[in-house]
Structure formats: C-alpha cells, structure tokens
Short mmCIF file of C-alpha atoms in Angstrom, two decimals:
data_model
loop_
_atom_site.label_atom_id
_atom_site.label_comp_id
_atom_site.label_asym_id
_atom_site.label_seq_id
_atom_site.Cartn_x
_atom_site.Cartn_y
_atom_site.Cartn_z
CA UNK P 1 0.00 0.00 0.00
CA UNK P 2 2.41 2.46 0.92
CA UNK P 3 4.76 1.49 -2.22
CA UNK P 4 1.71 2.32 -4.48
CA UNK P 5 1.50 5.39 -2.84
CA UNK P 6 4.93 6.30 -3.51
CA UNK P 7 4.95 5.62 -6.95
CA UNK P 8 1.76 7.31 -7.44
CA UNK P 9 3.43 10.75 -5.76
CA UNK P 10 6.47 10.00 -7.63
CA UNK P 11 4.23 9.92 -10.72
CA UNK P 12 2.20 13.07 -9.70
CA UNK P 13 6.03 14.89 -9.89
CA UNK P 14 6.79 13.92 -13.22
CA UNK P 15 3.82 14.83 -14.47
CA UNK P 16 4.25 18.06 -12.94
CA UNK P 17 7.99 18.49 -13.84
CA UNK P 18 6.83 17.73 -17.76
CA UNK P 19 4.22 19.67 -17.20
CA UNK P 20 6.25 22.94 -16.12
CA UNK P 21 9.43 21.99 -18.57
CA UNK P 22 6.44 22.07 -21.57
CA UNK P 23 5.44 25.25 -20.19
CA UNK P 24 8.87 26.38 -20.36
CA UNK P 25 9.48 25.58 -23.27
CA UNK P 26 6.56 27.31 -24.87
CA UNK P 27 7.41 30.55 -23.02
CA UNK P 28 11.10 30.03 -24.59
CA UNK P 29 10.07 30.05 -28.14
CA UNK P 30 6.94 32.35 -28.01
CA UNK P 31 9.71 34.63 -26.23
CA UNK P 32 12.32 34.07 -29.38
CA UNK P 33 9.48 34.30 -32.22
CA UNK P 34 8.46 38.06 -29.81
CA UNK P 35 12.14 38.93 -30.31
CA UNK P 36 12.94 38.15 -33.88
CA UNK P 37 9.34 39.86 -34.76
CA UNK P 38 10.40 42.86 -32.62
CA UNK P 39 14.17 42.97 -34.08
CA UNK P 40 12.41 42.43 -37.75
CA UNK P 41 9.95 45.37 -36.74
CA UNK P 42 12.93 47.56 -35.85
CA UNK P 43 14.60 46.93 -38.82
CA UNK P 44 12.02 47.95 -41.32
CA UNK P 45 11.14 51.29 -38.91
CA UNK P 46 14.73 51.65 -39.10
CA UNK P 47 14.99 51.69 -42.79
CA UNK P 48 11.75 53.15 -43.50
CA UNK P 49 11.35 56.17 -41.09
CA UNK P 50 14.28 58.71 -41.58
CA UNK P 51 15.26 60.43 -39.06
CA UNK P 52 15.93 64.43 -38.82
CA UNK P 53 17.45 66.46 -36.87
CA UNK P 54 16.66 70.03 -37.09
CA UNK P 55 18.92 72.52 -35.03
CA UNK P 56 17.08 76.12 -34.82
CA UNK P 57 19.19 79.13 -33.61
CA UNK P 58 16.28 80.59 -31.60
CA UNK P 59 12.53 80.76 -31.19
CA UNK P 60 12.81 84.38 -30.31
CA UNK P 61 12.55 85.30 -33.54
CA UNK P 62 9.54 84.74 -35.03
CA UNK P 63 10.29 83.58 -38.77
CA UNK P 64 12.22 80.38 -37.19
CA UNK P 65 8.87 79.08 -35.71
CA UNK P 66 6.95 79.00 -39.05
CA UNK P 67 10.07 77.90 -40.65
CA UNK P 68 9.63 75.31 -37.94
CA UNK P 69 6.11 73.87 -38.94
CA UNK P 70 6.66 73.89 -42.28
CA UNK P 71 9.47 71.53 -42.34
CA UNK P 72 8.12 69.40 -39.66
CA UNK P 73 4.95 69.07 -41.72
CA UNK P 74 6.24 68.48 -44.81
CA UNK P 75 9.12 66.27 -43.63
CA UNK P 76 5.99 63.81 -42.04
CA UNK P 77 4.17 63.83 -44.91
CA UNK P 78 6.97 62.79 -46.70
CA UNK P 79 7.50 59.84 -43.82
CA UNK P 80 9.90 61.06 -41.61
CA UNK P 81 10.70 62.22 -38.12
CA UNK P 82 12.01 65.42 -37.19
CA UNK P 83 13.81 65.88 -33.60
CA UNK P 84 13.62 69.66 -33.02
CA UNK P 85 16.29 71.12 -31.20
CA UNK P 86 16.18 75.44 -30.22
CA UNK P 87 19.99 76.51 -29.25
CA UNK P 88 18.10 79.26 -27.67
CA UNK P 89 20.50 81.76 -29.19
CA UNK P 90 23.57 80.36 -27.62
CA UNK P 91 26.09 78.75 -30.16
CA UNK P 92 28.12 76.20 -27.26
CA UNK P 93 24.45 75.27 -26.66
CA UNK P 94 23.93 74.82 -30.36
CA UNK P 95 26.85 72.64 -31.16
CA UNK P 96 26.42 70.39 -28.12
CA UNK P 97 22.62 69.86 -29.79
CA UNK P 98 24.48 68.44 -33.73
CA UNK P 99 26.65 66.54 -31.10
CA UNK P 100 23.60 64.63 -30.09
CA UNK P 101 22.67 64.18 -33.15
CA UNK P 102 25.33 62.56 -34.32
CA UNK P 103 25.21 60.51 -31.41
CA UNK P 104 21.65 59.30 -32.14
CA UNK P 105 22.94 58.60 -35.83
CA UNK P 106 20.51 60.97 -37.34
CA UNK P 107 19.75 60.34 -41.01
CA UNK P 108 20.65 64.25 -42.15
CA UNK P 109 20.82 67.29 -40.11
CA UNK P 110 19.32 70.77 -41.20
CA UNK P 111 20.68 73.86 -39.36
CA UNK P 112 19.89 77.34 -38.95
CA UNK P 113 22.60 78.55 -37.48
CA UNK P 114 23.30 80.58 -34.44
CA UNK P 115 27.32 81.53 -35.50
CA UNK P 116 28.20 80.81 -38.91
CA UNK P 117 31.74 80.77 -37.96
CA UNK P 118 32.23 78.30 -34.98
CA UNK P 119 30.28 74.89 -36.58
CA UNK P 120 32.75 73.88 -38.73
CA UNK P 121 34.64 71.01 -36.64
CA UNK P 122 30.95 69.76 -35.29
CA UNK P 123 29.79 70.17 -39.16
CA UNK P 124 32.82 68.37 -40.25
CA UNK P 125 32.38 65.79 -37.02
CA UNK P 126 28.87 65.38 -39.04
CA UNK P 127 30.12 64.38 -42.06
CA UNK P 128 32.75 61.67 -41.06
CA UNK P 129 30.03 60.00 -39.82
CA UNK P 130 28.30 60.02 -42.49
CA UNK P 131 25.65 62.05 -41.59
CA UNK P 132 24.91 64.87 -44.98
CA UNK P 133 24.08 68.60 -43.32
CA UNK P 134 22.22 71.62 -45.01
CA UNK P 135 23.27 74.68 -43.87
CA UNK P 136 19.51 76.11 -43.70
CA UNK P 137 18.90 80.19 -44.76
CA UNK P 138 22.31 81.00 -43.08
CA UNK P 139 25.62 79.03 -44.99
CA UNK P 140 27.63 77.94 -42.48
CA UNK P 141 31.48 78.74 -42.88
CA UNK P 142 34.57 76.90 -44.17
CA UNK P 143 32.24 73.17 -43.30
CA UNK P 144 31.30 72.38 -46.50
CA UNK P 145 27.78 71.34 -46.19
CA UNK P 146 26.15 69.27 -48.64
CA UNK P 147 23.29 71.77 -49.36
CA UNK P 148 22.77 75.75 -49.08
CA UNK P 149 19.06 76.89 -49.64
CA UNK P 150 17.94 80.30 -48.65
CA UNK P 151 17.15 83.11 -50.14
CA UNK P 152 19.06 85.78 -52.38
CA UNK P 153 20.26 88.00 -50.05
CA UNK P 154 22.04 90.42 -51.97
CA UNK P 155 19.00 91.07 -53.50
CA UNK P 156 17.23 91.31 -50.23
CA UNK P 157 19.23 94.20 -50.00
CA UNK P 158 18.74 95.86 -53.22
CA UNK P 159 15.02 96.02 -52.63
CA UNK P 160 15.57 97.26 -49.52
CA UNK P 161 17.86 99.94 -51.29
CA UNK P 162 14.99 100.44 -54.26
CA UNK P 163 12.61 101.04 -51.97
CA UNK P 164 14.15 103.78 -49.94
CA UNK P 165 14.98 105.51 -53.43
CA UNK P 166 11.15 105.67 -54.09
CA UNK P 167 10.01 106.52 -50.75
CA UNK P 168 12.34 109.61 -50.52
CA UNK P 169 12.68 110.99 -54.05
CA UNK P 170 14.43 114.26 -53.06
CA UNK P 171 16.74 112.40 -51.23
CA UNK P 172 17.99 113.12 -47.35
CA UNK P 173 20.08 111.18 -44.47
CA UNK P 174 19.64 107.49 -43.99
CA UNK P 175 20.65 105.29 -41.42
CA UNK P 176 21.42 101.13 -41.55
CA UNK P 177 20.42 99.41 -37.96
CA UNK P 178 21.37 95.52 -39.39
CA UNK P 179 21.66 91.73 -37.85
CA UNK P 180 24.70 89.88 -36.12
CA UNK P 181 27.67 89.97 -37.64
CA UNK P 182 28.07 86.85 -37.33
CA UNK P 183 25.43 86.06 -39.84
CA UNK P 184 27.29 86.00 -43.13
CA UNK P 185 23.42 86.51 -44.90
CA UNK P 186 23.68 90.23 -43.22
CA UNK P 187 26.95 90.97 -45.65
CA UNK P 188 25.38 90.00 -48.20
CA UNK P 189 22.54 92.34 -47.88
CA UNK P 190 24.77 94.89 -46.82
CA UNK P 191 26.47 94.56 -49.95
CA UNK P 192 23.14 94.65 -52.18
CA UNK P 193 21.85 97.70 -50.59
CA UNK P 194 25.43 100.20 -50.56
CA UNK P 195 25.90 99.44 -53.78
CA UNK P 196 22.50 100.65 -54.95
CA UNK P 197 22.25 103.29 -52.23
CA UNK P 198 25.46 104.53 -54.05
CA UNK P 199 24.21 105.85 -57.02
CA UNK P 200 20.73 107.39 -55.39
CA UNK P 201 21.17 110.62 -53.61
CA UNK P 202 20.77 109.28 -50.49
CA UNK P 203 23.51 109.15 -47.99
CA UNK P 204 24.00 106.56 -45.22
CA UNK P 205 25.49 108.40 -42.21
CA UNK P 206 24.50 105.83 -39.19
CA UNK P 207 25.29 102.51 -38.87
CA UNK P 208 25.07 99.41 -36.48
CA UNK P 209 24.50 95.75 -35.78
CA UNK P 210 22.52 94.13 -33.66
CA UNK P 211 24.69 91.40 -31.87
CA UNK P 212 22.72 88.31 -31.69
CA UNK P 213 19.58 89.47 -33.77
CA UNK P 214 18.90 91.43 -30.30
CA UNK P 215 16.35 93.63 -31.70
CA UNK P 216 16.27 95.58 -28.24
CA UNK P 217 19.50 96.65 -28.95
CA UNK P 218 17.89 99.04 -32.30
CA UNK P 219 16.49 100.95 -30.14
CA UNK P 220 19.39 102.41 -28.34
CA UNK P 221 21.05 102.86 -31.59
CA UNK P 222 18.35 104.94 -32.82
CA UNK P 223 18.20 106.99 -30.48
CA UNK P 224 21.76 107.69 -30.70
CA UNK P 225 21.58 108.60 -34.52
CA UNK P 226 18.63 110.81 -33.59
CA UNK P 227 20.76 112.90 -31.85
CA UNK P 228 23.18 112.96 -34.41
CA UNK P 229 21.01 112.92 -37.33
CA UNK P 230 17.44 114.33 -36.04
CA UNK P 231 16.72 114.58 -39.85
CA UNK P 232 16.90 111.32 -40.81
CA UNK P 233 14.70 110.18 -43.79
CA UNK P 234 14.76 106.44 -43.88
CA UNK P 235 16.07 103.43 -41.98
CA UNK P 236 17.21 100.40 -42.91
CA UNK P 237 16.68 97.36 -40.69
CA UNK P 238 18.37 94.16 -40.62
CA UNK P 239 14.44 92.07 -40.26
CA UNK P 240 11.29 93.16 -39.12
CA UNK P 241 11.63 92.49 -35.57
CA UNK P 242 14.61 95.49 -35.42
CA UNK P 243 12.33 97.26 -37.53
CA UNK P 244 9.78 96.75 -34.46
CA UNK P 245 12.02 98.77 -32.13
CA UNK P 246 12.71 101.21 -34.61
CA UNK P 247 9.08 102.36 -35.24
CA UNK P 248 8.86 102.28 -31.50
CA UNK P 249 11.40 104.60 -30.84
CA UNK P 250 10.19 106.46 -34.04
CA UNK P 251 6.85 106.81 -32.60
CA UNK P 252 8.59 107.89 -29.09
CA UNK P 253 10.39 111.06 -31.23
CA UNK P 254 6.37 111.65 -32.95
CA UNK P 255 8.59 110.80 -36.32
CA UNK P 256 6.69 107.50 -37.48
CA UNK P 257 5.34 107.24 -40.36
CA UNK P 258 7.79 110.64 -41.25
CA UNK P 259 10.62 108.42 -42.00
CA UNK P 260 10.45 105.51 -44.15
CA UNK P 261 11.41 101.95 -42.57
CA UNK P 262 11.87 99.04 -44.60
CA UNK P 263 12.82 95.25 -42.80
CA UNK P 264 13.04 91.62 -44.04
CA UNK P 265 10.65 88.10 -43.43
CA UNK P 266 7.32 89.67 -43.97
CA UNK P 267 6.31 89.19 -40.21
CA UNK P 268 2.46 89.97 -39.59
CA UNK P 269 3.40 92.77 -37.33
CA UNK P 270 5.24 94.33 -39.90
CA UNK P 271 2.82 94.15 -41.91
CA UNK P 272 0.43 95.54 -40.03
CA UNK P 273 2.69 98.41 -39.82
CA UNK P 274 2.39 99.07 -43.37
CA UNK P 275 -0.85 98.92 -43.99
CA UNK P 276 -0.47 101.40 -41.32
CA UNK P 277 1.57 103.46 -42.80
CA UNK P 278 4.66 103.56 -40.20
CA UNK P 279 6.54 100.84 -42.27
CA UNK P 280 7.17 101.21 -45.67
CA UNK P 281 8.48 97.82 -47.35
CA UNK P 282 9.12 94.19 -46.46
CA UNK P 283 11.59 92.00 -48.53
CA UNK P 284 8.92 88.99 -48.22
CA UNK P 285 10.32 85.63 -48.36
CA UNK P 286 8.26 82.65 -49.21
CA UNK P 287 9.17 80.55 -45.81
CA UNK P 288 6.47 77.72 -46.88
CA UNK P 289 8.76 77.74 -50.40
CA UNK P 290 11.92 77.27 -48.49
CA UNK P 291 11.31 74.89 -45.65
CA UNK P 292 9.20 72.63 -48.13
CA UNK P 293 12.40 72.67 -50.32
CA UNK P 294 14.65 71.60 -47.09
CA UNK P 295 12.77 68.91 -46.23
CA UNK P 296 12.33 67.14 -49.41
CA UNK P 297 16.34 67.65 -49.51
CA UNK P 298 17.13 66.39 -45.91
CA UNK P 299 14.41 63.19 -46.93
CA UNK P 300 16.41 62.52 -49.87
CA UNK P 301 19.60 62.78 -48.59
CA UNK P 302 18.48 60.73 -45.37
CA UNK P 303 17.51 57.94 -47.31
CA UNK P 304 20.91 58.07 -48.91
CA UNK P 305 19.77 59.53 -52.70
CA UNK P 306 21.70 61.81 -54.57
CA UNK P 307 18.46 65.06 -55.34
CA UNK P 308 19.88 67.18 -57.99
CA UNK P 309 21.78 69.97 -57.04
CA UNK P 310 23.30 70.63 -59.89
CA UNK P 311 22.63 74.65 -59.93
CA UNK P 312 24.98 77.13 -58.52
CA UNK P 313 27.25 76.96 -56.10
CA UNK P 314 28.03 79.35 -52.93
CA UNK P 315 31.51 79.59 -51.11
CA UNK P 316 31.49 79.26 -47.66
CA UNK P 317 35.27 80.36 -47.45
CA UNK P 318 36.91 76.68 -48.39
CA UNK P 319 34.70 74.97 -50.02
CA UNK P 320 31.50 75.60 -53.42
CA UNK P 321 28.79 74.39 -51.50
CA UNK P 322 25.48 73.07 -54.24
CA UNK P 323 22.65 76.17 -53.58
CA UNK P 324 19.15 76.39 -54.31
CA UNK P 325 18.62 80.34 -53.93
CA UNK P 326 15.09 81.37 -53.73
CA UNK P 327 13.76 85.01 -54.95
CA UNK P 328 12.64 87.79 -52.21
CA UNK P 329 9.90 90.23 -53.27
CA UNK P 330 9.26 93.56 -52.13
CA UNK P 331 5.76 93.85 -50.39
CA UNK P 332 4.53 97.51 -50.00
CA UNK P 333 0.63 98.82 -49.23
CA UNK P 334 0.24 98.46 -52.77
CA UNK P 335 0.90 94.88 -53.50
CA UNK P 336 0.13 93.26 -49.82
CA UNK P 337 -3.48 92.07 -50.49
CA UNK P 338 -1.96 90.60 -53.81
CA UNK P 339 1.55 89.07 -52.33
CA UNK P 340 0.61 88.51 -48.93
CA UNK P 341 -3.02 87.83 -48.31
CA UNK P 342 -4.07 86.40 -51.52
CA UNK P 343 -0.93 83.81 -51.23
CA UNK P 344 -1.90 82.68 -48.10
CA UNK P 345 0.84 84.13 -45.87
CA UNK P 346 -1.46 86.10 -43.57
CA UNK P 347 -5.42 86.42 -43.29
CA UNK P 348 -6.73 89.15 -44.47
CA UNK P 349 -8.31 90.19 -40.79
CA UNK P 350 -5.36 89.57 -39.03
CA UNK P 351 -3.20 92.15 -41.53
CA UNK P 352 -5.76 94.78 -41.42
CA UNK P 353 -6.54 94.38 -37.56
CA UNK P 354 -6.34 97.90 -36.83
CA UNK P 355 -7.72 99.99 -39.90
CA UNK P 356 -9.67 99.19 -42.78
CA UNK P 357 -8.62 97.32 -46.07
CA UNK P 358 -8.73 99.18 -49.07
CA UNK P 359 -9.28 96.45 -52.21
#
C-alpha cells in the first residue's frame, strides 16, 4: 500500500515536472518568435522612417517658428521624423545639440545657425560619420555642407535699397540698424543695398549691428543717430523684428510714419505696420517655399539619394557648396493684399486688424 503510494506521488512529480518543462518551453520560443518579430519590426522602422534632426538658432525670432512647422509638416508627410532642437541663441548650446545628433545617428541634419563661424569642426564631425548637413537660410562657414538653400540676399538688400529711393525721391540722411555679424546673410545684404544706395542721392550716415539678432538693442542705436542725425529720412533694418524697435522709438520722437522703414521676413506685425503706414516695405520671403524645399532635400539625402543639385554653387570660405537660392519680393501697401493675403501668408483680418482694407 504504501509502495503504491509512492509511486503514485512520484508519478504526480513527473507529471508536474513535464508539465512545467512544456510550459517552459513554450514561453522560450513564443519569447524568441516576440524577439525576432520585434528585431524584424525595428529593422524595417529603421529603414523606413528617416530620421531628422533640425537645429534652430532661436525661437525668439519669429520667422524660425513658421520655418519650424513647415518643415516638420512636410518632412511627415513625406515619412519622416524630425527631432527639433532650439539653441536658444547660444552657439556652445547649439553645437552640443548636432553633437547629439550625431550621437543618435541621425539620417541628415538641417541647421539654422546661431554663428556661422564656430560649426565647422561639429559640421565636419557630421560628415565623417556620415551624416549629410544643409546649412539652412544661413551658410555655415569653411564646413562644406552638402546643401545651401535660402534666399538671395544680396537682393534682399537691393530692394531694400529700391525702396528707400522711391520713398524719398528728393533724397535726405539714412541710417542702416542691421543683424549679427556673425550672420554672413547680413553681408550680403549689406552689400546689395550700398551698392545701390550709391548711385541714389541718399547718404548713409548711421550705422550698427545688432549682436545676436537682439532687436532691443535698435532701439538704443536709434536713439543715438537721432541725436546725431534728427533729420533722418529712412532706416534700414536688418528684419522686421529690429524694424519693431525702430518704429517704436520712431513713434517715441512723434517721427513715425515721417521716416520711411523698410525690414526683411514679412512678419504679420510688420505688416500691419504698413498697412499702417509707419513701415514702408518688407523684402517677403516665401518661408512655406523654403522649408518645403529643405525637407524634401534632408528626406532625400536621409535615405541616402543623390536630389539634384546641380545649380549654382556658394563659397562658404573653403569649399562651393550646391545652392538652391530662392527670390525675395518687395511687399509695400500696394501689393500686400496681392503678395501677402491672396498667397496665403497672412489672413486678411489679421493684416488689417487695426484699420480698414482698401481692395
């Protein structure tokens, strides 16, 4: 009796050790098949999904944060993913930001940069690893990115020039309040509008530069060439948020809308301001244009394509970068509904929020 009991507890066990090895077992293969699926999965995200990495100089400035959406937008519709990093004006803080990027192994990089003139080793850092850059609106010195796409910026700064000349036919004192120098687009411009200003009769007797893009900072400067120059005509501003300050300090002195302000980016407040009449131009620049174009560039390149970019070339002090320069217009009173409104910039109610819109 007591033998058949042991053999029929010894049996119970092995049942119950087959049992739980079966079990085992099981768990052991369903947990391989969840791992190869899952690796497999990774793969084909990995292959399919590109990955981007955007680096913006600074949200302060309000162009960068439609330039922002845009290429987000478009760079998911196309299928990718865009990791959005602001330096928040501070170029260390910038260059530890394409750091990590190249340590996640970013597909491409796109940056707008905060110093043109310090990225070069990070850029180049990029590169070796295999990782193509676009030096976005702002080329990016001696680092020979693999793309350039902005806008023409010389010509930014003969409209700027052209439009002074027609706002003050007989002439008169004007001064230039412009962007960081370490923004090699704000040369450029500079050397578009002197050379036009040149043969006008009107003379530039202030100048300045914002460090930074500070815009805060146009406002001491005008005040100082107010003193010096209390008959100033017309100001040129290095974008529409200096030309913000200016108007402010204009309106301070009861002189705006006396002399004629012209800016850069089309910003809704500067438009406003000319519908107003205390602004007179905006070089507009199709942002929606341009950050479509980047990220159907940083896609390509991502996914390891050559896009043609056979076009002109820009130097960027050592090396002919491929460009794809896009045209600035000239927005005035006259042409806003047509330019601005009508091309879906800004709404119509937002533009003419504080008088009424003449058709």
């Amino acid at each position: 009796m007591n033998s058949e009991k042991g053999w029929y507890k010894m049996k119970k066990v092995l049942m119950l050790l087959g049992a739980v090895m079966i079990s085992v077992l099981a768990v052991g293969c369903t947990s391989e098949k969840k791992e190869d699926k899952g690796h497999e999965t990774f793969s084909e995200e990995k292959e399919e999904v590109v990955q981007i990495g955007l680096a913006v100089d600074s949200f302060v400035i309000e162009r960068w944060i439609r330039d922002r959406d845009v290429f987000v937008a478009e760079a998911r519709e196309l299928g990718a993913e865009v990791n959005v990093q602001d330096a928040g004006g501070d170029a260390e803080e910038q260059i530890k930001q394409i750091e990590y990027f190249i340590q996640k192994q970013m597909d491409s990089i796109v940056v707008i940069a905060r110093d043109c003139t310090v990225l070069a080793d990070v850029i180049r850092k990029a590169e070796s690893a295999g990782i193509p850059v676009i030096s976005y609106d702002r080329l990016i010195d001696n680092a020979g990115t693999d793309l350039y796409i902005s806008f023409d910026n010389e010509m930014v700064g003969e409209l700027m020039a052209e439009a002074l000349i027609e706002a003050i036919p007989d002439g008169g004192e004007v001064f230039m309040i412009q962007g960081s120098v370490e923004d090699n687009n704000v040369e450029m411009v500079r050397k578009g509008f002197t050379e036009n200003i040149e043969n006008s009769n009107l003379q530039v007797v202030y100048e300045a530069n914002c460090e930074g893009w500070i815009a805060e900072a146009a406002a001491e400067y005008v005040e100082e060439g107010l003193k010096k120059y209390p008959n100033v005509k017309g100001i040129m501003c290095g974008n529409d948020d200096i030309a913000s300050m200016v108007v402010q300090v204009l309106a301070e002195n009861q002189l705006a809308g006396k002399v004629a302000v012209v800016g850069q980016d089309g910003d809704l407040a500067a438009c406003q301001r000319i519908v107003e009449g205390t602004q007179y131009m905006t070089a507009f620049k199709s942002i929606e244009e341009q950050a479509q174009e980047a990220a159907h560039y940083a896609v390509a390149l991502g996914k390891g394509e050559k896009p043609d970019m056979s076009g002109e070339t820009v130097s960027d002090g050592t090396y002919e970068v491929p460009g794809k320069i896009l045209t600035p217009v000239a927005v005035t009173k006259e042409n806003m509904n047509a330019v601005i409104i009508e091309g879906g910039f800004h709404r119509k109610e937002d533009v003419y929020l504080n008088v009424s819109c003449t058709d």
